[in-house]
Amino acid sequence: MSAALIEARHVTRILPGTVPVTLVRDVSVSIGGGEFIAITGPSGSGKSSLLYLLGLLDLPTGGDVLIKGRSTTAMSEAERTRARLTLLGFVFQFHFLLPEFSLMENVALPMRALGKLPPREILARAEHLLASFGLGEHRQKTPDQLSGGQRQRVAVARALANDPPVILADEPTGSLDSISTRQVFELLRDLVTVYGKTVVAVTHDVELAKQMHRRLHIVDGALEKDERMVVEA
């Protein structure tokens, strides 16, 4: 495994309240380049909560998350936002594509937010990404004109918009039929094998997890297992 892209050091996430709820409990894990990692565990075990901490969408109550060796709890919110835009891409179970925008506009959003490319290059890259995933002819459509599997492919294209080294996916196949599940899984695998990305995916699908390189198994917010998987060629 290469040097860590993301490292969680004793992270804990507690929801305050009359009865505080511990979502993540003292988890330490290191994630390197080119890994294909499943986060598994029972419903409500803290899988997504851990992913959101790794993705800087939530802040830990205790501990720290490091991105390329740099503490993120010491960052300002503006610095964390930039780190998310440049280093991390996100795919969610319910794609969260903006319904009033075309596919091109949806994929362009992270690039516009980052502000590194001129408008013409942003549109050219959005078009290229959609074409790469077999969606070029649909680029002017809105999300409601696509199937569930197609919408998730757009979500993956959007996650790649700023060419981040890490893609974080939260139950990306959870709302799909079996055929679309296989297609999206193969796409995520290609992100690792073809594009050289690191992919970390929360999944309840044990069979899919077995086909990934590594599994982090979470129980009651704690990391119970961190195991390498034997994947058939």
mmCIF file of C-alpha atoms in Angstrom:
data_model
loop_
_atom_site.group_PDB
_atom_site.id
_atom_site.type_symbol
_atom_site.label_atom_id
_atom_site.label_comp_id
_atom_site.label_asym_id
_atom_site.label_seq_id
_atom_site.Cartn_x
_atom_site.Cartn_y
_atom_site.Cartn_z
ATOM 1 C CA MET A 1 0.000 0.000 0.000
ATOM 2 C CA SER A 2 1.245 3.490 -0.814
ATOM 3 C CA ALA A 3 1.525 6.411 1.603
ATOM 4 C CA ALA A 4 -1.776 7.319 3.190
ATOM 5 C CA LEU A 5 -4.123 9.601 1.294
ATOM 6 C CA ILE A 6 -6.581 9.598 4.194
ATOM 7 C CA GLU A 7 -5.824 8.634 7.767
ATOM 8 C CA ALA A 8 -8.279 8.514 10.645
ATOM 9 C CA ARG A 9 -6.650 8.697 14.060
ATOM 10 C CA HIS A 10 -8.853 7.597 16.937
ATOM 11 C CA VAL A 11 -11.888 9.360 15.499
ATOM 12 C CA THR A 12 -15.102 9.468 17.490
ATOM 13 C CA ARG A 13 -18.365 11.074 16.474
ATOM 14 C CA ILE A 14 -20.997 11.730 19.163
ATOM 15 C CA LEU A 15 -24.374 13.345 18.573
ATOM 16 C CA PRO A 16 -25.113 15.582 21.562
ATOM 17 C CA GLY A 17 -28.473 15.505 23.288
ATOM 18 C CA THR A 18 -30.251 14.477 26.472
ATOM 19 C CA VAL A 19 -28.939 10.997 25.707
ATOM 20 C CA PRO A 20 -25.780 11.402 23.569
ATOM 21 C CA VAL A 21 -25.443 8.906 20.716
ATOM 22 C CA THR A 22 -22.036 7.587 19.691
ATOM 23 C CA LEU A 23 -21.992 7.057 15.924
ATOM 24 C CA VAL A 24 -18.276 6.305 15.516
ATOM 25 C CA ARG A 25 -16.134 4.999 18.367
ATOM 26 C CA ASP A 26 -12.333 5.414 18.429
ATOM 27 C CA VAL A 27 -11.642 4.305 14.835
ATOM 28 C CA SER A 28 -8.137 4.407 13.373
ATOM 29 C CA VAL A 29 -7.574 3.495 9.738
ATOM 30 C CA SER A 30 -5.159 4.386 6.945
ATOM 31 C CA ILE A 31 -6.203 4.478 3.265
ATOM 32 C CA GLY A 32 -3.613 4.496 0.495
ATOM 33 C CA GLY A 33 -3.587 5.055 -3.236
ATOM 34 C CA GLY A 34 -5.215 2.571 -5.584
ATOM 35 C CA GLU A 35 -7.261 0.798 -2.926
ATOM 36 C CA PHE A 36 -10.776 -0.574 -3.416
ATOM 37 C CA ILE A 37 -12.325 -0.673 0.054
ATOM 38 C CA ALA A 38 -15.727 -1.773 1.352
ATOM 39 C CA ILE A 39 -17.159 -0.458 4.611
ATOM 40 C CA THR A 40 -19.619 -3.036 5.905
ATOM 41 C CA GLY A 41 -21.622 -3.657 9.045
ATOM 42 C CA PRO A 42 -25.164 -4.025 10.390
ATOM 43 C CA SER A 43 -27.767 -1.349 9.782
ATOM 44 C CA GLY A 44 -27.108 1.618 12.056
ATOM 45 C CA SER A 45 -23.573 0.490 12.874
ATOM 46 C CA GLY A 46 -21.931 3.764 11.838
ATOM 47 C CA LYS A 47 -20.765 2.905 8.309
ATOM 48 C CA SER A 48 -21.996 6.098 6.673
ATOM 49 C CA SER A 49 -20.960 8.172 9.686
ATOM 50 C CA LEU A 50 -17.390 6.942 9.276
ATOM 51 C CA LEU A 51 -17.486 7.682 5.543
ATOM 52 C CA TYR A 52 -18.702 11.235 6.217
ATOM 53 C CA LEU A 53 -15.815 11.763 8.632
ATOM 54 C CA LEU A 54 -13.318 10.472 6.071
ATOM 55 C CA GLY A 55 -14.909 12.763 3.486
ATOM 56 C CA LEU A 56 -14.818 15.862 5.734
ATOM 57 C CA LEU A 57 -18.600 16.160 5.555
ATOM 58 C CA ASP A 58 -18.704 15.867 9.352
ATOM 59 C CA LEU A 59 -16.145 16.805 11.997
ATOM 60 C CA PRO A 60 -15.092 14.273 14.634
ATOM 61 C CA THR A 61 -15.968 14.896 18.258
ATOM 62 C CA GLY A 62 -12.574 13.446 19.113
ATOM 63 C CA GLY A 63 -9.509 12.387 17.137
ATOM 64 C CA ASP A 64 -8.436 13.674 13.751
ATOM 65 C CA VAL A 65 -8.667 12.956 10.036
ATOM 66 C CA LEU A 66 -5.551 13.652 7.995
ATOM 67 C CA ILE A 67 -5.606 14.246 4.235
ATOM 68 C CA LYS A 68 -2.185 13.645 2.658
ATOM 69 C CA GLY A 69 -0.680 13.964 6.109
ATOM 70 C CA ARG A 70 -2.358 17.236 6.996
ATOM 71 C CA SER A 71 -4.711 17.589 9.954
ATOM 72 C CA THR A 72 -8.204 18.600 8.852
ATOM 73 C CA THR A 73 -9.522 19.505 12.289
ATOM 74 C CA ALA A 74 -6.963 22.329 12.281
ATOM 75 C CA MET A 75 -8.232 23.601 8.925
ATOM 76 C CA SER A 76 -10.695 26.443 8.486
ATOM 77 C CA GLU A 77 -14.030 25.563 6.901
ATOM 78 C CA ALA A 78 -12.865 27.210 3.666
ATOM 79 C CA GLU A 79 -9.770 24.982 3.646
ATOM 80 C CA ARG A 80 -11.865 21.853 4.253
ATOM 81 C CA THR A 81 -14.214 22.861 1.443
ATOM 82 C CA ARG A 82 -11.292 23.229 -0.936
ATOM 83 C CA ALA A 83 -9.867 19.881 0.188
ATOM 84 C CA ARG A 84 -13.233 18.235 -0.562
ATOM 85 C CA LEU A 85 -13.356 19.848 -4.005
ATOM 86 C CA THR A 86 -9.807 18.956 -5.016
ATOM 87 C CA LEU A 87 -9.075 15.637 -3.293
ATOM 88 C CA LEU A 88 -12.425 13.904 -2.772
ATOM 89 C CA GLY A 89 -15.321 12.902 -5.006
ATOM 90 C CA PHE A 90 -18.675 11.709 -3.657
ATOM 91 C CA VAL A 91 -21.329 9.280 -4.880
ATOM 92 C CA PHE A 92 -24.479 8.782 -2.792
ATOM 93 C CA GLN A 93 -27.268 6.207 -2.829
ATOM 94 C CA PHE A 94 -29.748 8.803 -4.055
ATOM 95 C CA HIS A 95 -27.505 10.513 -6.617
ATOM 96 C CA PHE A 96 -28.479 14.079 -5.525
ATOM 97 C CA LEU A 97 -28.365 15.352 -9.092
ATOM 98 C CA LEU A 98 -30.100 18.715 -9.427
ATOM 99 C CA PRO A 99 -33.366 17.984 -11.261
ATOM 100 C CA GLU A 100 -33.607 21.354 -13.019
ATOM 101 C CA PHE A 101 -30.098 21.102 -14.501
ATOM 102 C CA SER A 102 -28.966 19.122 -17.548
ATOM 103 C CA LEU A 103 -26.476 16.282 -17.126
ATOM 104 C CA MET A 104 -23.754 18.573 -18.474
ATOM 105 C CA GLU A 105 -24.592 21.238 -15.915
ATOM 106 C CA ASN A 106 -24.667 18.703 -13.071
ATOM 107 C CA VAL A 107 -21.219 17.356 -13.939
ATOM 108 C CA ALA A 108 -19.884 20.897 -14.342
ATOM 109 C CA LEU A 109 -20.954 22.000 -10.844
ATOM 110 C CA PRO A 110 -17.849 20.853 -8.898
ATOM 111 C CA MET A 111 -15.585 22.434 -11.519
ATOM 112 C CA ARG A 112 -17.464 25.724 -11.300
ATOM 113 C CA ALA A 113 -17.233 25.608 -7.498
ATOM 114 C CA LEU A 114 -13.472 25.043 -7.636
ATOM 115 C CA GLY A 115 -13.002 27.796 -10.206
ATOM 116 C CA LYS A 116 -9.764 26.563 -11.785
ATOM 117 C CA LEU A 117 -10.947 26.119 -15.384
ATOM 118 C CA PRO A 118 -12.498 28.623 -17.796
ATOM 119 C CA PRO A 119 -16.156 27.978 -18.743
ATOM 120 C CA ARG A 120 -15.354 26.477 -22.145
ATOM 121 C CA GLU A 121 -12.951 23.920 -20.643
ATOM 122 C CA ILE A 122 -15.443 23.066 -17.910
ATOM 123 C CA LEU A 123 -18.109 22.186 -20.482
ATOM 124 C CA ALA A 124 -15.605 20.268 -22.599
ATOM 125 C CA ARG A 125 -14.521 18.162 -19.615
ATOM 126 C CA ALA A 126 -18.144 17.553 -18.551
ATOM 127 C CA GLU A 127 -18.961 16.373 -22.066
ATOM 128 C CA HIS A 128 -15.879 14.130 -22.146
ATOM 129 C CA LEU A 129 -16.754 12.509 -18.808
ATOM 130 C CA LEU A 130 -20.341 11.821 -19.857
ATOM 131 C CA ALA A 131 -19.143 10.344 -23.150
ATOM 132 C CA SER A 132 -16.656 8.144 -21.275
ATOM 133 C CA PHE A 133 -19.540 6.565 -19.380
ATOM 134 C CA GLY A 134 -21.740 6.104 -22.435
ATOM 135 C CA LEU A 135 -23.950 9.094 -21.730
ATOM 136 C CA GLY A 136 -22.734 11.577 -24.336
ATOM 137 C CA GLU A 137 -25.937 11.513 -26.338
ATOM 138 C CA HIS A 138 -27.950 12.266 -23.184
ATOM 139 C CA ARG A 139 -25.872 15.256 -22.067
ATOM 140 C CA GLN A 140 -28.661 17.827 -22.509
ATOM 141 C CA LYS A 141 -31.284 15.702 -20.753
ATOM 142 C CA THR A 142 -32.343 16.228 -17.160
ATOM 143 C CA PRO A 143 -31.915 13.479 -14.543
ATOM 144 C CA ASP A 144 -35.605 12.513 -14.542
ATOM 145 C CA GLN A 145 -35.224 11.375 -18.163
ATOM 146 C CA LEU A 146 -32.733 8.657 -17.193
ATOM 147 C CA SER A 147 -32.885 5.251 -15.536
ATOM 148 C CA GLY A 148 -31.566 4.760 -12.008
ATOM 149 C CA GLY A 149 -28.370 3.156 -13.270
ATOM 150 C CA GLN A 150 -27.783 5.990 -15.728
ATOM 151 C CA ARG A 151 -28.270 8.570 -12.985
ATOM 152 C CA GLN A 152 -25.633 6.851 -10.866
ATOM 153 C CA ARG A 153 -23.223 6.914 -13.814
ATOM 154 C CA VAL A 154 -23.788 10.674 -14.034
ATOM 155 C CA ALA A 155 -23.105 10.887 -10.298
ATOM 156 C CA VAL A 156 -19.807 9.045 -10.805
ATOM 157 C CA ALA A 157 -18.913 11.398 -13.675
ATOM 158 C CA ARG A 158 -19.652 14.355 -11.400
ATOM 159 C CA ALA A 159 -17.471 12.824 -8.659
ATOM 160 C CA LEU A 160 -14.589 12.715 -11.156
ATOM 161 C CA ALA A 161 -15.085 16.288 -12.363
ATOM 162 C CA ASN A 162 -12.096 17.776 -10.522
ATOM 163 C CA ASP A 163 -10.013 14.596 -10.956
ATOM 164 C CA PRO A 164 -9.747 13.801 -7.225
ATOM 165 C CA PRO A 165 -7.564 10.882 -6.103
ATOM 166 C CA VAL A 166 -10.275 9.478 -3.802
ATOM 167 C CA ILE A 167 -13.906 8.590 -4.502
ATOM 168 C CA LEU A 168 -16.194 7.988 -1.507
ATOM 169 C CA ALA A 169 -19.471 6.188 -2.194
ATOM 170 C CA ASP A 170 -22.353 5.729 0.259
ATOM 171 C CA GLU A 171 -24.472 2.696 -0.720
ATOM 172 C CA PRO A 172 -24.049 3.551 -4.431
ATOM 173 C CA THR A 173 -26.006 0.462 -5.527
ATOM 174 C CA GLY A 174 -28.531 0.449 -2.680
ATOM 175 C CA SER A 175 -31.494 1.648 -4.745
ATOM 176 C CA LEU A 176 -30.674 -0.185 -8.002
ATOM 177 C CA ASP A 177 -31.850 -3.415 -9.586
ATOM 178 C CA SER A 178 -29.424 -6.317 -9.996
ATOM 179 C CA ILE A 179 -28.329 -5.430 -13.537
ATOM 180 C CA SER A 180 -27.699 -1.759 -12.703
ATOM 181 C CA THR A 181 -25.961 -2.824 -9.480
ATOM 182 C CA ARG A 182 -23.477 -4.899 -11.449
ATOM 183 C CA GLN A 183 -22.891 -2.091 -13.961
ATOM 184 C CA VAL A 184 -22.260 0.527 -11.282
ATOM 185 C CA PHE A 185 -20.016 -1.835 -9.320
ATOM 186 C CA GLU A 186 -17.933 -2.543 -12.418
ATOM 187 C CA LEU A 187 -17.673 1.191 -13.045
ATOM 188 C CA LEU A 188 -16.378 1.757 -9.502
ATOM 189 C CA ARG A 189 -13.888 -1.065 -9.977
ATOM 190 C CA ASP A 190 -12.732 0.541 -13.235
ATOM 191 C CA LEU A 191 -12.079 3.772 -11.348
ATOM 192 C CA VAL A 192 -9.412 1.834 -9.434
ATOM 193 C CA THR A 193 -8.004 -0.390 -12.186
ATOM 194 C CA VAL A 194 -8.252 2.010 -15.152
ATOM 195 C CA TYR A 195 -8.251 5.501 -13.630
ATOM 196 C CA GLY A 196 -5.953 4.749 -10.685
ATOM 197 C CA LYS A 197 -8.344 6.140 -8.085
ATOM 198 C CA THR A 198 -8.905 5.018 -4.522
ATOM 199 C CA VAL A 199 -12.535 4.006 -3.970
ATOM 200 C CA VAL A 200 -14.099 3.589 -0.525
ATOM 201 C CA ALA A 201 -17.704 2.389 -0.620
ATOM 202 C CA VAL A 202 -20.246 1.733 2.105
ATOM 203 C CA THR A 203 -22.254 -1.315 1.126
ATOM 204 C CA HIS A 204 -24.705 -3.762 2.677
ATOM 205 C CA ASP A 205 -24.107 -6.185 -0.220
ATOM 206 C CA VAL A 206 -21.789 -8.895 1.116
ATOM 207 C CA GLU A 207 -21.198 -10.385 -2.335
ATOM 208 C CA LEU A 208 -20.000 -7.046 -3.692
ATOM 209 C CA ALA A 209 -17.777 -6.491 -0.656
ATOM 210 C CA LYS A 210 -16.100 -9.868 -1.294
ATOM 211 C CA GLN A 211 -15.014 -8.594 -4.723
ATOM 212 C CA MET A 212 -13.233 -5.565 -3.294
ATOM 213 C CA HIS A 213 -9.625 -5.492 -2.098
ATOM 214 C CA ARG A 214 -10.199 -4.687 1.550
ATOM 215 C CA ARG A 215 -13.056 -4.634 4.027
ATOM 216 C CA LEU A 216 -13.567 -2.412 7.057
ATOM 217 C CA HIS A 217 -16.293 -4.014 9.182
ATOM 218 C CA ILE A 218 -18.018 -1.677 11.645
ATOM 219 C CA VAL A 219 -20.079 -2.830 14.636
ATOM 220 C CA ASP A 220 -21.642 -0.364 17.094
ATOM 221 C CA GLY A 221 -19.462 2.413 15.703
ATOM 222 C CA ALA A 222 -16.191 0.548 16.282
ATOM 223 C CA LEU A 223 -13.859 -1.015 13.727
ATOM 224 C CA GLU A 224 -14.196 -4.755 14.331
ATOM 225 C CA LYS A 225 -12.233 -6.005 11.307
ATOM 226 C CA ASP A 226 -9.809 -4.542 8.792
ATOM 227 C CA GLU A 227 -9.109 -7.371 6.402
ATOM 228 C CA ARG A 228 -7.633 -7.949 2.973
ATOM 229 C CA MET A 229 -9.924 -9.817 0.615
ATOM 230 C CA VAL A 230 -8.875 -12.598 -1.749
ATOM 231 C CA VAL A 231 -10.296 -11.464 -5.075
ATOM 232 C CA GLU A 232 -10.454 -13.914 -7.958
ATOM 233 C CA ALA A 233 -8.949 -12.710 -11.204
#
